CSV table of C-alpha atoms and ligand atoms in Angstrom, one decimal:
chain,number,residue,atom,x,y,z
A,248,MET,CA,22.5,-11.2,-9.8
A,249,ASP,CA,23.5,-12.8,-13.1
A,250,HIS,CA,20.5,-12.1,-15.4
A,251,ILE,CA,19.4,-8.5,-15.8
A,252,HIS,CA,16.9,-8.0,-18.6
A,253,ALA,CA,15.8,-4.8,-20.3
A,254,PHE,CA,12.5,-3.4,-19.2
A,255,PRO,CA,9.7,-3.1,-21.7
A,256,ARG,CA,9.3,0.4,-23.4
A,257,HIS,CA,6.9,2.6,-21.6
A,258,PHE,CA,7.5,0.9,-18.3
A,259,ILE,CA,6.1,3.0,-15.5
A,260,TRP,CA,8.5,4.2,-12.8
A,261,GLY,CA,7.7,6.2,-9.8
A,262,THR,CA,7.5,6.5,-6.0
A,263,SER,CA,4.6,5.9,-3.6
A,264,THR,CA,3.3,7.7,-0.5
A,265,ALA,CA,0.1,7.8,1.5
A,266,ALA,CA,-1.7,10.8,2.8
A,267,TYR,CA,-1.6,9.9,6.5
A,268,GLN,CA,2.1,9.1,6.5
A,269,ILE,CA,3.2,12.5,5.1
A,270,GLU,CA,0.5,15.2,5.1
A,271,GLY,CA,0.2,16.2,8.9
A,272,ALA,CA,-2.0,19.3,9.3
A,273,VAL,CA,-4.6,17.0,10.7
A,274,THR,CA,-6.9,19.8,11.9
A,275,ALA,CA,-6.2,22.3,9.0
A,276,ASP,CA,-8.9,23.7,6.8
A,277,GLY,CA,-11.8,21.7,8.1
A,278,ARG,CA,-10.3,18.2,7.9
A,279,GLY,CA,-12.2,15.7,10.1
A,280,THR,CA,-10.8,13.2,12.4
A,281,SER,CA,-9.7,9.9,11.1
A,282,ILE,CA,-9.4,6.5,12.9
A,283,TRP,CA,-5.6,6.9,12.8
A,284,ASP,CA,-5.8,10.2,14.7
A,285,THR,CA,-7.9,8.5,17.4
A,286,PHE,CA,-5.6,5.5,17.4
A,287,CYS,CA,-2.4,7.5,17.6
A,288,HIS,CA,-3.7,9.5,20.6
A,289,THR,CA,-4.6,6.3,22.4
A,290,PRO,CA,-1.8,5.4,24.8
A,291,GLY,CA,0.2,2.4,24.0
A,292,THR,CA,-0.5,2.2,20.3
A,293,ILE,CA,2.5,3.7,18.6
A,294,LYS,CA,6.2,3.2,19.3
A,295,ASN,CA,7.6,6.1,21.4
A,296,SER,CA,4.1,7.5,21.7
A,297,GLU,CA,4.6,9.2,18.4
A,298,ASN,CA,1.7,10.5,16.2
A,299,ALA,CA,1.1,11.9,12.7
A,300,ASP,CA,-0.2,15.3,13.7
A,301,ILE,CA,2.7,16.9,11.8
A,302,ALA,CA,4.1,13.9,9.9
A,303,CYS,CA,6.2,15.4,7.0
A,304,ASP,CA,4.1,18.5,7.0
A,305,HIS,CA,3.6,17.8,3.3
A,306,TYR,CA,0.3,19.7,3.5
A,307,ASN,CA,2.1,23.0,4.2
A,308,ARG,CA,5.2,22.3,2.0
A,309,LEU,CA,3.4,21.2,-1.1
A,310,GLU,CA,5.3,23.3,-3.6
A,311,GLU,CA,8.7,22.2,-2.4
A,312,ASP,CA,7.6,18.6,-2.4
A,313,LEU,CA,6.1,19.0,-5.9
A,314,ASP,CA,9.5,20.0,-7.2
A,315,LEU,CA,11.1,17.1,-5.4
A,316,ILE,CA,8.6,14.6,-6.9
A,317,ALA,CA,9.1,16.1,-10.4
A,318,THR,CA,12.8,15.6,-10.2
A,319,THR,CA,12.4,12.0,-9.0
A,320,GLY,CA,10.4,10.4,-11.9
A,321,PRO,CA,7.6,10.6,-14.3
A,322,HIS,CA,4.9,8.9,-12.2
A,323,TYR,CA,3.8,9.5,-8.5
A,324,ARG,CA,1.4,7.5,-6.4
A,325,PHE,CA,-0.3,9.2,-3.5
A,326,SER,CA,-3.6,8.8,-1.5
A,327,ILE,CA,-6.4,11.1,-0.7
A,328,SER,CA,-7.4,11.6,2.8
A,329,TRP,CA,-11.2,10.8,3.0
A,330,PRO,CA,-11.7,13.0,6.2
A,331,ARG,CA,-10.1,16.0,4.3
A,332,VAL,CA,-12.7,15.7,1.5
A,333,LEU,CA,-15.7,14.5,3.7
A,334,PRO,CA,-14.9,15.5,7.3
A,335,HIS,CA,-17.9,13.4,8.6
A,336,GLY,CA,-17.3,10.6,6.1
A,337,THR,CA,-20.6,11.4,4.2
A,338,GLY,CA,-22.5,14.5,3.4
A,339,GLN,CA,-21.0,18.0,3.0
A,340,VAL,CA,-17.8,18.2,0.9
A,341,ASN,CA,-15.0,20.3,2.3
A,342,GLU,CA,-14.0,22.5,-0.5
A,343,LYS,CA,-10.6,23.4,1.1
A,344,GLY,CA,-9.7,19.7,1.1
A,345,ILE,CA,-10.6,19.5,-2.6
A,346,ASP,CA,-8.5,22.6,-3.2
A,347,PHE,CA,-5.4,20.9,-1.7
A,348,TYR,CA,-5.8,17.9,-4.0
A,349,ASN,CA,-6.4,20.2,-6.9
A,350,ARG,CA,-3.1,22.0,-6.2
A,351,LEU,CA,-1.4,18.7,-5.8
A,352,ILE,CA,-2.8,17.1,-9.1
A,353,ASN,CA,-2.3,20.3,-11.2
A,354,GLY,CA,1.2,20.8,-9.7
A,355,LEU,CA,2.1,17.3,-10.8
A,356,LEU,CA,0.6,17.7,-14.3
A,357,GLU,CA,2.3,21.1,-14.8
A,358,ARG,CA,5.6,19.4,-14.0
A,359,GLY,CA,5.0,16.4,-16.4
A,360,VAL,CA,4.3,13.9,-13.7
A,361,THR,CA,1.4,11.4,-14.1
A,362,PRO,CA,-0.7,10.9,-10.9
A,363,TRP,CA,-1.7,7.5,-9.6
A,364,VAL,CA,-4.3,8.0,-6.8
A,365,THR,CA,-5.2,5.6,-4.0
A,366,MET,CA,-8.7,6.4,-2.9
A,367,TYR,CA,-8.2,4.8,0.6
A,368,HIS,CA,-5.0,4.3,2.4
A,369,TRP,CA,-6.4,3.4,5.9
A,370,ASP,CA,-7.5,6.9,7.2
A,371,LEU,CA,-11.2,6.2,7.6
A,372,PRO,CA,-13.2,9.2,9.0
A,373,GLN,CA,-13.8,8.5,12.7
A,374,ALA,CA,-17.5,9.4,12.1
A,375,LEU,CA,-17.9,6.2,10.0
A,376,GLN,CA,-16.0,4.1,12.4
A,377,ASP,CA,-18.6,5.3,15.0
A,378,LYS,CA,-21.2,3.6,12.9
A,379,GLY,CA,-19.2,0.4,12.6
A,380,GLY,CA,-16.7,1.2,9.9
A,381,TRP,CA,-15.5,-1.8,7.9
A,382,THR,CA,-17.6,-4.1,9.9
A,383,HIS,CA,-20.7,-2.5,8.7
A,384,ARG,CA,-22.1,-3.5,5.3
A,385,ASP,CA,-23.1,0.1,4.5
A,386,ILE,CA,-19.4,0.9,4.2
A,387,SER,CA,-19.6,-0.1,0.5
A,388,ASN,CA,-22.3,2.6,0.0
A,389,TRP,CA,-20.4,5.3,2.0
A,390,PHE,CA,-17.3,4.4,-0.1
A,391,GLN,CA,-19.1,4.6,-3.4
A,392,ASP,CA,-20.4,8.1,-2.5
A,393,TYR,CA,-16.9,9.1,-1.6
A,394,ALA,CA,-15.4,7.6,-4.7
A,395,HIS,CA,-18.1,9.2,-6.8
A,396,ILE,CA,-17.0,12.7,-5.5
A,397,LEU,CA,-13.3,11.9,-6.2
A,398,LEU,CA,-14.0,10.9,-9.8
A,399,ASP,CA,-16.4,13.8,-10.3
A,400,ARG,CA,-13.8,16.4,-9.0
A,401,PHE,CA,-10.5,14.8,-10.2
A,402,GLY,CA,-11.4,12.4,-12.9
A,403,ASP,CA,-11.0,14.9,-15.7
A,404,ARG,CA,-7.2,15.0,-14.8
A,405,VAL,CA,-6.5,11.7,-13.0
A,406,ASN,CA,-6.8,8.5,-15.2
A,407,ASN,CA,-5.1,6.0,-12.8
A,408,TRP,CA,-6.9,5.0,-9.7
A,409,MET,CA,-6.5,2.4,-6.9
A,410,ILE,CA,-9.4,1.8,-4.7
A,411,VAL,CA,-8.2,0.3,-1.5
A,412,ASN,CA,-4.6,-0.1,-0.2
A,413,GLU,CA,-3.9,-3.5,1.1
A,414,PRO,CA,-7.2,-5.0,2.3
A,415,SER,CA,-5.3,-7.8,4.2
A,416,ALA,CA,-3.5,-5.3,6.4
A,417,ILE,CA,-6.7,-3.4,7.1
A,418,SER,CA,-8.6,-6.5,8.1
A,419,LEU,CA,-5.8,-8.5,9.9
A,420,PHE,CA,-3.9,-5.8,11.6
A,421,GLY,CA,-6.9,-3.3,12.1
A,422,HIS,CA,-9.6,-5.9,12.9
A,423,GLY,CA,-8.0,-9.2,13.8
A,424,TYR,CA,-4.9,-8.4,15.9
A,425,GLY,CA,-5.7,-4.8,16.8
A,426,PHE,CA,-2.3,-3.3,16.4
A,427,HIS,CA,-3.4,-0.8,13.7
A,428,ALA,CA,-6.4,1.4,13.7
A,429,PRO,CA,-9.2,1.0,14.6
A,430,GLY,CA,-7.7,-1.5,17.1
A,431,LEU,CA,-10.3,-4.2,16.8
A,432,THR,CA,-9.7,-7.9,17.4
A,433,GLY,CA,-11.2,-11.3,16.8
A,434,LEU,CA,-13.0,-13.2,14.0
A,435,GLU,CA,-16.2,-11.3,14.7
A,436,ASN,CA,-14.5,-8.1,13.4
A,437,LEU,CA,-12.0,-9.6,11.1
A,438,MET,CA,-14.6,-11.5,8.9
A,439,PRO,CA,-17.1,-8.9,8.2
A,440,ALA,CA,-14.3,-6.4,7.5
A,441,THR,CA,-12.7,-8.9,5.1
A,442,HIS,CA,-15.9,-9.4,3.2
A,443,HIS,CA,-16.9,-5.7,3.0
A,444,LEU,CA,-13.4,-4.8,1.8
A,445,ASN,CA,-13.8,-7.3,-1.1
A,446,LEU,CA,-17.3,-6.2,-1.8
A,447,THR,CA,-16.4,-2.5,-1.8
A,448,ILE,CA,-13.6,-3.0,-4.2
A,449,GLY,CA,-16.0,-4.8,-6.6
A,450,GLN,CA,-18.7,-2.2,-6.4
A,451,VAL,CA,-16.5,0.8,-6.6
A,452,TYR,CA,-14.8,-0.7,-9.7
A,453,ARG,CA,-18.1,-1.2,-11.4
A,454,MET,CA,-19.5,2.2,-10.5
A,455,ALA,CA,-16.3,4.0,-11.7
A,456,LYS,CA,-16.2,2.1,-15.0
A,457,SER,CA,-19.9,2.9,-15.6
A,458,LEU,CA,-19.1,6.6,-15.0
A,459,CYS,CA,-16.1,6.6,-17.2
A,460,PRO,CA,-15.1,3.4,-19.1
A,461,THR,CA,-11.6,4.7,-20.1
A,462,LEU,CA,-10.4,5.2,-16.5
A,463,ASN,CA,-7.6,2.8,-15.5
A,464,ILE,CA,-8.9,1.3,-12.2
A,465,GLY,CA,-7.1,-1.2,-10.0
A,466,SER,CA,-6.6,-1.9,-6.3
A,467,THR,CA,-3.4,-2.7,-4.4
A,468,TYR,CA,-2.7,-6.0,-2.5
A,469,THR,CA,0.2,-7.1,-0.4
A,470,ARG,CA,1.8,-10.3,-1.7
A,471,MET,CA,4.2,-12.1,0.4
A,472,ASP,CA,4.8,-15.9,0.2
A,473,GLN,CA,4.2,-17.9,3.4
A,474,ARG,CA,7.0,-20.2,4.3
A,475,PRO,CA,7.4,-22.5,7.4
A,476,GLU,CA,9.5,-21.1,10.2
A,477,THR,CA,11.3,-24.4,10.7
A,478,PRO,CA,11.2,-27.8,9.0
A,479,ASP,CA,8.8,-29.0,11.7
A,480,THR,CA,6.2,-26.2,11.2
A,481,PRO,CA,3.0,-28.0,10.1
A,482,LEU,CA,1.9,-27.3,6.5
A,483,THR,CA,-1.6,-26.6,7.9
A,484,ALA,CA,-0.3,-23.5,9.8
A,485,VAL,CA,1.4,-22.2,6.6
A,486,GLU,CA,-1.7,-22.7,4.6
A,487,SER,CA,-3.8,-21.0,7.3
A,488,PHE,CA,-1.7,-18.0,7.3
A,489,ASP,CA,-1.7,-17.9,3.5
A,490,CYS,CA,-5.5,-17.7,3.7
A,491,LEU,CA,-5.5,-14.9,6.2
A,492,TRP,CA,-2.8,-12.9,4.4
A,493,ASN,CA,-3.3,-13.7,0.7
A,494,ARG,CA,-6.2,-16.0,-0.3
A,495,ASN,CA,-9.0,-14.3,1.6
A,496,PHE,CA,-8.5,-11.4,-0.9
A,497,TYR,CA,-7.0,-12.9,-4.1
A,498,ASP,CA,-9.5,-15.9,-4.2
A,499,PRO,CA,-12.6,-13.7,-4.2
A,500,LEU,CA,-11.3,-11.2,-6.5
A,501,LEU,CA,-9.9,-13.6,-9.1
A,502,LEU,CA,-11.9,-16.9,-8.6
A,503,GLY,CA,-15.1,-15.5,-7.1
A,504,ARG,CA,-15.0,-17.7,-4.0
A,505,TYR,CA,-13.5,-17.8,-0.5
A,506,PRO,CA,-11.0,-20.5,0.5
A,507,ALA,CA,-12.8,-23.6,2.1
A,508,GLN,CA,-11.2,-22.8,5.4
A,509,THR,CA,-12.6,-19.3,5.5
A,510,LEU,CA,-16.1,-20.0,4.2
A,511,PRO,CA,-17.6,-21.3,7.5
A,512,TYR,CA,-16.6,-18.0,9.3
A,513,ILE,CA,-17.6,-15.6,6.6
A,514,LYS,CA,-20.7,-16.9,4.9
A,515,ARG,CA,-23.1,-15.3,7.3
A,516,TYR,CA,-21.8,-11.9,5.9
A,517,ILE,CA,-22.4,-12.9,2.3
A,518,GLN,CA,-25.7,-11.7,0.8
A,519,ASN,CA,-27.5,-12.0,-2.6
A,520,ASP,CA,-25.1,-11.7,-5.5
A,521,ASP,CA,-22.1,-10.6,-3.5
A,522,MET,CA,-19.8,-13.3,-4.8
A,523,ASP,CA,-20.5,-12.1,-8.4
A,524,ILE,CA,-19.5,-8.6,-7.4
A,525,VAL,CA,-16.3,-9.5,-5.5
A,526,LYS,CA,-15.0,-11.2,-8.6
A,527,THR,CA,-13.7,-8.3,-10.5
A,528,ASP,CA,-11.5,-7.9,-13.7
A,529,LEU,CA,-9.6,-4.9,-12.4
A,530,ASP,CA,-7.7,-3.1,-15.1
A,531,PHE,CA,-4.5,-3.7,-13.2
A,532,ILE,CA,-3.6,-5.2,-9.9
A,533,GLY,CA,-1.2,-3.3,-7.6
A,534,ILE,CA,1.2,-5.8,-5.9
A,535,GLN,CA,3.2,-4.7,-2.8
A,536,HIS,CA,6.1,-6.9,-1.7
A,537,TYR,CA,8.5,-6.7,1.1
A,538,ALA,CA,9.5,-10.1,2.3
A,539,ALA,CA,8.2,-13.7,2.7
A,540,ILE,CA,6.5,-14.4,5.9
A,541,TYR,CA,7.9,-17.2,8.1
A,542,VAL,CA,4.9,-18.8,9.8
A,543,ARG,CA,4.7,-20.4,13.2
A,544,GLU,CA,1.9,-22.7,14.5
A,545,ASP,CA,0.2,-20.9,17.4
A,546,SER,CA,-3.0,-22.3,18.6
A,547,ALA,CA,-3.8,-19.1,20.6
A,548,LYS,CA,-3.9,-17.0,17.4
A,549,ILE,CA,-6.6,-16.6,14.7
A,550,TYR,CA,-6.5,-19.7,12.5
A,551,GLY,CA,-3.8,-21.2,14.7
A,552,ALA,CA,-0.9,-19.5,13.0
A,553,PHE,CA,1.2,-16.3,13.5
A,554,PHE,CA,4.4,-14.6,12.4
A,555,GLY,CA,7.5,-16.7,13.3
A,556,ASP,CA,11.1,-15.6,13.5
A,557,ASN,CA,12.8,-14.8,10.2
A,558,PRO,CA,15.6,-17.2,9.2
A,559,THR,CA,19.2,-16.3,10.1
A,560,GLN,CA,20.7,-17.0,6.6
A,561,PHE,CA,19.5,-13.7,5.2
A,562,GLU,CA,20.8,-10.2,5.7
A,563,LYS,CA,18.0,-8.0,7.2
A,564,THR,CA,16.6,-4.6,6.7
A,565,GLY,CA,16.2,-2.3,9.7
A,566,LEU,CA,12.8,-3.8,10.5
A,567,GLY,CA,14.4,-7.3,10.6
A,568,TRP,CA,12.8,-8.3,7.3
A,569,PRO,CA,14.9,-10.7,5.2
A,570,ILE,CA,16.6,-9.3,2.1
A,571,ASP,CA,15.8,-11.9,-0.5
A,572,PRO,CA,15.3,-10.7,-4.0
A,573,ASP,CA,15.0,-14.3,-5.3
A,574,GLY,CA,12.0,-14.4,-3.0
A,575,PHE,CA,10.4,-11.5,-4.9
A,576,TYR,CA,11.0,-13.4,-8.2
A,577,ASP,CA,9.5,-16.6,-6.7
A,578,CYS,CA,6.5,-14.7,-5.3
A,579,LEU,CA,5.6,-13.2,-8.7
A,580,MET,CA,6.1,-16.5,-10.5
A,581,HIS,CA,4.0,-18.2,-7.9
A,582,LEU,CA,1.2,-15.6,-8.2
A,583,LYS,CA,1.1,-16.1,-11.9
A,584,LYS,CA,0.9,-19.9,-11.6
A,585,THR,CA,-1.8,-19.7,-8.9
A,586,TYR,CA,-4.0,-17.3,-10.9
A,587,PRO,CA,-3.4,-17.7,-14.6
A,588,HIS,CA,-5.9,-14.9,-15.4
A,589,LEU,CA,-4.2,-12.2,-13.4
A,590,PRO,CA,-4.7,-8.6,-14.8
A,591,PRO,CA,-1.6,-6.7,-15.6
A,592,ILE,CA,0.5,-6.1,-12.5
A,593,ILE,CA,2.0,-2.8,-11.2
A,594,ILE,CA,4.4,-3.1,-8.3
A,595,THR,CA,2.9,-0.3,-6.3
A,596,GLU,CA,5.2,-0.7,-3.3
A,597,ASN,CA,8.7,-2.2,-2.6
A,598,GLY,CA,11.4,-0.8,-0.5
A,599,ALA,CA,13.5,-1.1,2.7
A,600,VAL,CA,14.3,0.5,6.0
A,601,PHE,CA,18.0,1.2,6.8
A,602,ASP,CA,19.5,3.3,9.6
A,603,ASP,CA,20.2,6.4,7.5
A,604,THR,CA,21.9,9.4,9.0
A,605,LEU,CA,23.2,12.6,7.7
A,606,ASP,CA,27.0,12.9,7.7
A,607,LYS,CA,28.9,16.0,8.8
A,608,ASN,CA,28.6,17.6,5.3
A,609,GLY,CA,24.8,17.1,5.5
A,610,THR,CA,24.6,14.3,3.0
A,611,CYS,CA,23.0,10.9,3.3
A,612,HIS,CA,24.7,7.8,1.9
A,613,ASP,CA,22.6,4.7,1.8
A,614,PRO,CA,24.4,2.2,-0.2
A,615,LYS,CA,22.4,-0.7,1.3
A,616,ARG,CA,19.2,0.8,-0.1
A,617,ILE,CA,20.8,1.1,-3.5
A,618,ALA,CA,21.9,-2.6,-3.3
A,619,PHE,CA,18.4,-3.6,-2.2
A,620,LEU,CA,16.7,-1.7,-5.0
A,621,LYS,CA,19.2,-3.0,-7.6
A,622,ASP,CA,18.7,-6.6,-6.6
A,623,TYR,CA,14.9,-6.4,-6.3
A,624,ILE,CA,14.6,-4.6,-9.6
A,625,ALA,CA,16.9,-7.1,-11.3
A,626,ALA,CA,14.6,-9.9,-9.9
A,627,LEU,CA,11.6,-8.1,-11.2
A,628,SER,CA,13.2,-8.0,-14.7
A,629,ARG,CA,13.8,-11.7,-14.6
A,630,ALA,CA,10.1,-12.3,-13.7
A,631,ILE,CA,9.0,-10.1,-16.6
A,632,ALA,CA,11.3,-12.0,-19.0
A,633,ASP,CA,9.9,-15.3,-17.6
A,634,GLY,CA,6.3,-14.1,-18.6
A,635,VAL,CA,4.9,-12.2,-15.7
A,636,ASP,CA,3.1,-9.2,-17.0
A,637,VAL,CA,4.4,-6.3,-14.9
A,638,ARG,CA,3.9,-2.8,-16.3
A,639,GLY,CA,5.3,-0.6,-13.6
A,640,TYR,CA,7.3,-0.2,-10.3
A,641,PHE,CA,6.8,2.3,-7.6
A,642,ALA,CA,9.5,2.5,-4.9
A,643,TRP,CA,8.2,2.8,-1.3
A,644,THR,CA,8.8,5.6,-0.5
A,645,LEU,CA,9.5,9.1,-1.6
A,646,MET,CA,10.6,10.4,1.8
A,647,ASP,CA,11.0,9.1,5.4
A,648,ASN,CA,7.6,9.2,7.0
A,649,PHE,CA,5.2,7.9,9.7
A,650,GLU,CA,5.4,4.1,9.6
A,651,TRP,CA,2.2,3.4,11.3
A,652,ALA,CA,2.5,1.6,14.7
A,653,GLU,CA,6.3,1.8,14.3
A,654,GLY,CA,6.2,5.6,14.3
A,655,TYR,CA,9.2,7.5,12.7
A,656,THR,CA,12.1,5.3,13.6
A,657,PRO,CA,12.0,3.1,10.4
A,658,ARG,CA,13.3,5.2,7.5
A,659,PHE,CA,11.9,3.9,4.2
A,660,GLY,CA,12.5,7.1,2.2
A,661,LEU,CA,14.7,7.8,-0.9
A,662,VAL,CA,14.7,11.3,0.7
A,663,HIS,CA,15.9,11.8,4.3
A,664,VAL,CA,13.6,13.9,6.5
A,665,ASP,CA,15.1,15.5,9.6
A,666,ARG,CA,12.6,15.0,12.4
A,667,ALA,CA,13.6,18.3,14.1
A,668,THR,CA,13.5,20.6,11.1
A,669,LEU,CA,11.6,18.5,8.5
A,670,LYS,CA,14.4,19.4,6.0
A,671,ARG,CA,14.3,17.1,3.0
A,672,THR,CA,17.7,15.8,1.9
A,673,PRO,CA,17.8,13.4,-1.1
A,674,LYS,CA,19.8,10.3,-0.2
A,675,SER,CA,22.3,8.7,-2.6
A,676,SER,CA,19.7,6.0,-3.4
A,677,TRP,CA,17.4,8.9,-4.7
A,678,GLN,CA,20.2,9.9,-7.2
A,679,TRP,CA,20.6,6.3,-8.1
A,680,TYR,CA,16.9,5.6,-8.7
A,681,ARG,CA,16.5,8.8,-10.7
A,682,GLN,CA,19.3,7.6,-13.0
A,683,LEU,CA,17.7,4.2,-13.3
A,684,ILE,CA,14.4,5.8,-14.4
A,685,GLN,CA,16.2,7.9,-16.9
A,686,ASN,CA,17.8,4.7,-18.3
A,687,ASN,CA,14.5,2.8,-18.2
A,688,GLY,CA,15.9,0.2,-15.7
A,689,LEU,CA,19.3,-0.2,-17.1
A,690,LEU,CA,20.9,-0.5,-13.7
A,691,PRO,CA,23.5,2.2,-12.8
A,692,GLU,CA,26.5,1.3,-10.7
A,693,GLY,CA,25.8,1.7,-6.9
B,60,GCO,C1,1.8,-0.9,3.9
B,60,GCO,C2,1.5,0.4,3.4
B,60,GCO,C3,2.6,1.4,3.5
B,60,GCO,C4,3.8,1.0,4.5
B,60,GCO,C5,4.8,0.2,3.8
B,60,GCO,C6,6.0,-0.2,4.7
B,60,GCO,O1,1.8,-1.7,3.1
B,60,GCO,O2,1.9,-1.1,5.1
B,60,GCO,O3,0.9,0.4,2.2
B,60,GCO,O4,1.9,2.5,4.1
B,60,GCO,O5,4.3,2.1,5.0
B,60,GCO,O6,4.2,-1.0,3.3
B,60,GCO,O7,5.6,-1.0,5.7
């Protein structure tokens, strides 16, 4: 990487996690059941029949983890489990759930760490799914009531909020292909879920700002460029997949309309002034990038397109995703060109899986992750120097955790978690990232 540019002063550095992936303790202290609990306990859904009943047991190891977080960096992104706060999705608040997040937030603040809180990272209360979940228009009211409680209870100490994590994954994986909870499929589920996600983000943003105008409120979106699998892949397939993955969310948010290709399927779910509400000037947009998607034409799939094979010219991460830092740069430049009035960007996730093991001294060397982070962060610095307004970077993820349908095999963490003992061991990439943060992005040697 030839051009590494200095990061702006006050650049935000941190790590990201999500409640369901680390907390465990799924029946502790009155927590209700989430759609992911149900899904994990449905045979054939998760690799090796794993589940997140224990996950990293973060719920019971909070003090130890707080110390780890505080020695990692000055900002930390985590999510709140809706069924811990409202076991039935609406109604009675579970004070023990509130206590847990108070301990977490206060513990961060006492240690000088700024919290960044995601309201919803996929663990919908099962009781709301039973009423239709994201396919039901009332979800935006249920969510506003939930968000109101969060702001009321934690808004005195938490200024930075993200409403929904990756609406495209929720709709496409959870409601189109069915390989994530709640396991629904087909356009008749995908389209209402897509619109209700967009609507909810717009409504919750407005509600939160009317409660407290000084809050910093965004939402997070995956952003991967779509590329043809082969030179023969029709452009229409690539464009279709771009709608499913990116444009069905970015266009309503930033332009106030759905792509022409989507409108015929979605218009029956649009009511009244919905399109004025979905268009929202978020205070920031969280962008999550892993790798470009190589698209294959497939007439059996939604919109006639699906994931193709990744090209052979790139090295791959442990999940087979191409390592392509220039692609990260291109993706940010492309985003800025497509939507000139983007709000400031925070990179809320970026990271990689490698096959990390402890050596006989109990240490974990992961030079490939250091190289990955170094090259991606350098690419980010180039995009900033070339005019993309990026204010922060959160590495995915603090510690090895439950990677959804992939279970525990993929290790994304800067900290190794032993699955038998749950012992946390910082990897060499953790040391490296810490040092990088201390130097505000001046890249240390790997
Ligand atoms: C997502 C989620 C994370 C994942 C991460 C790695 O984007 O899928 O936000 O929970 O674990 O992206 O796949």
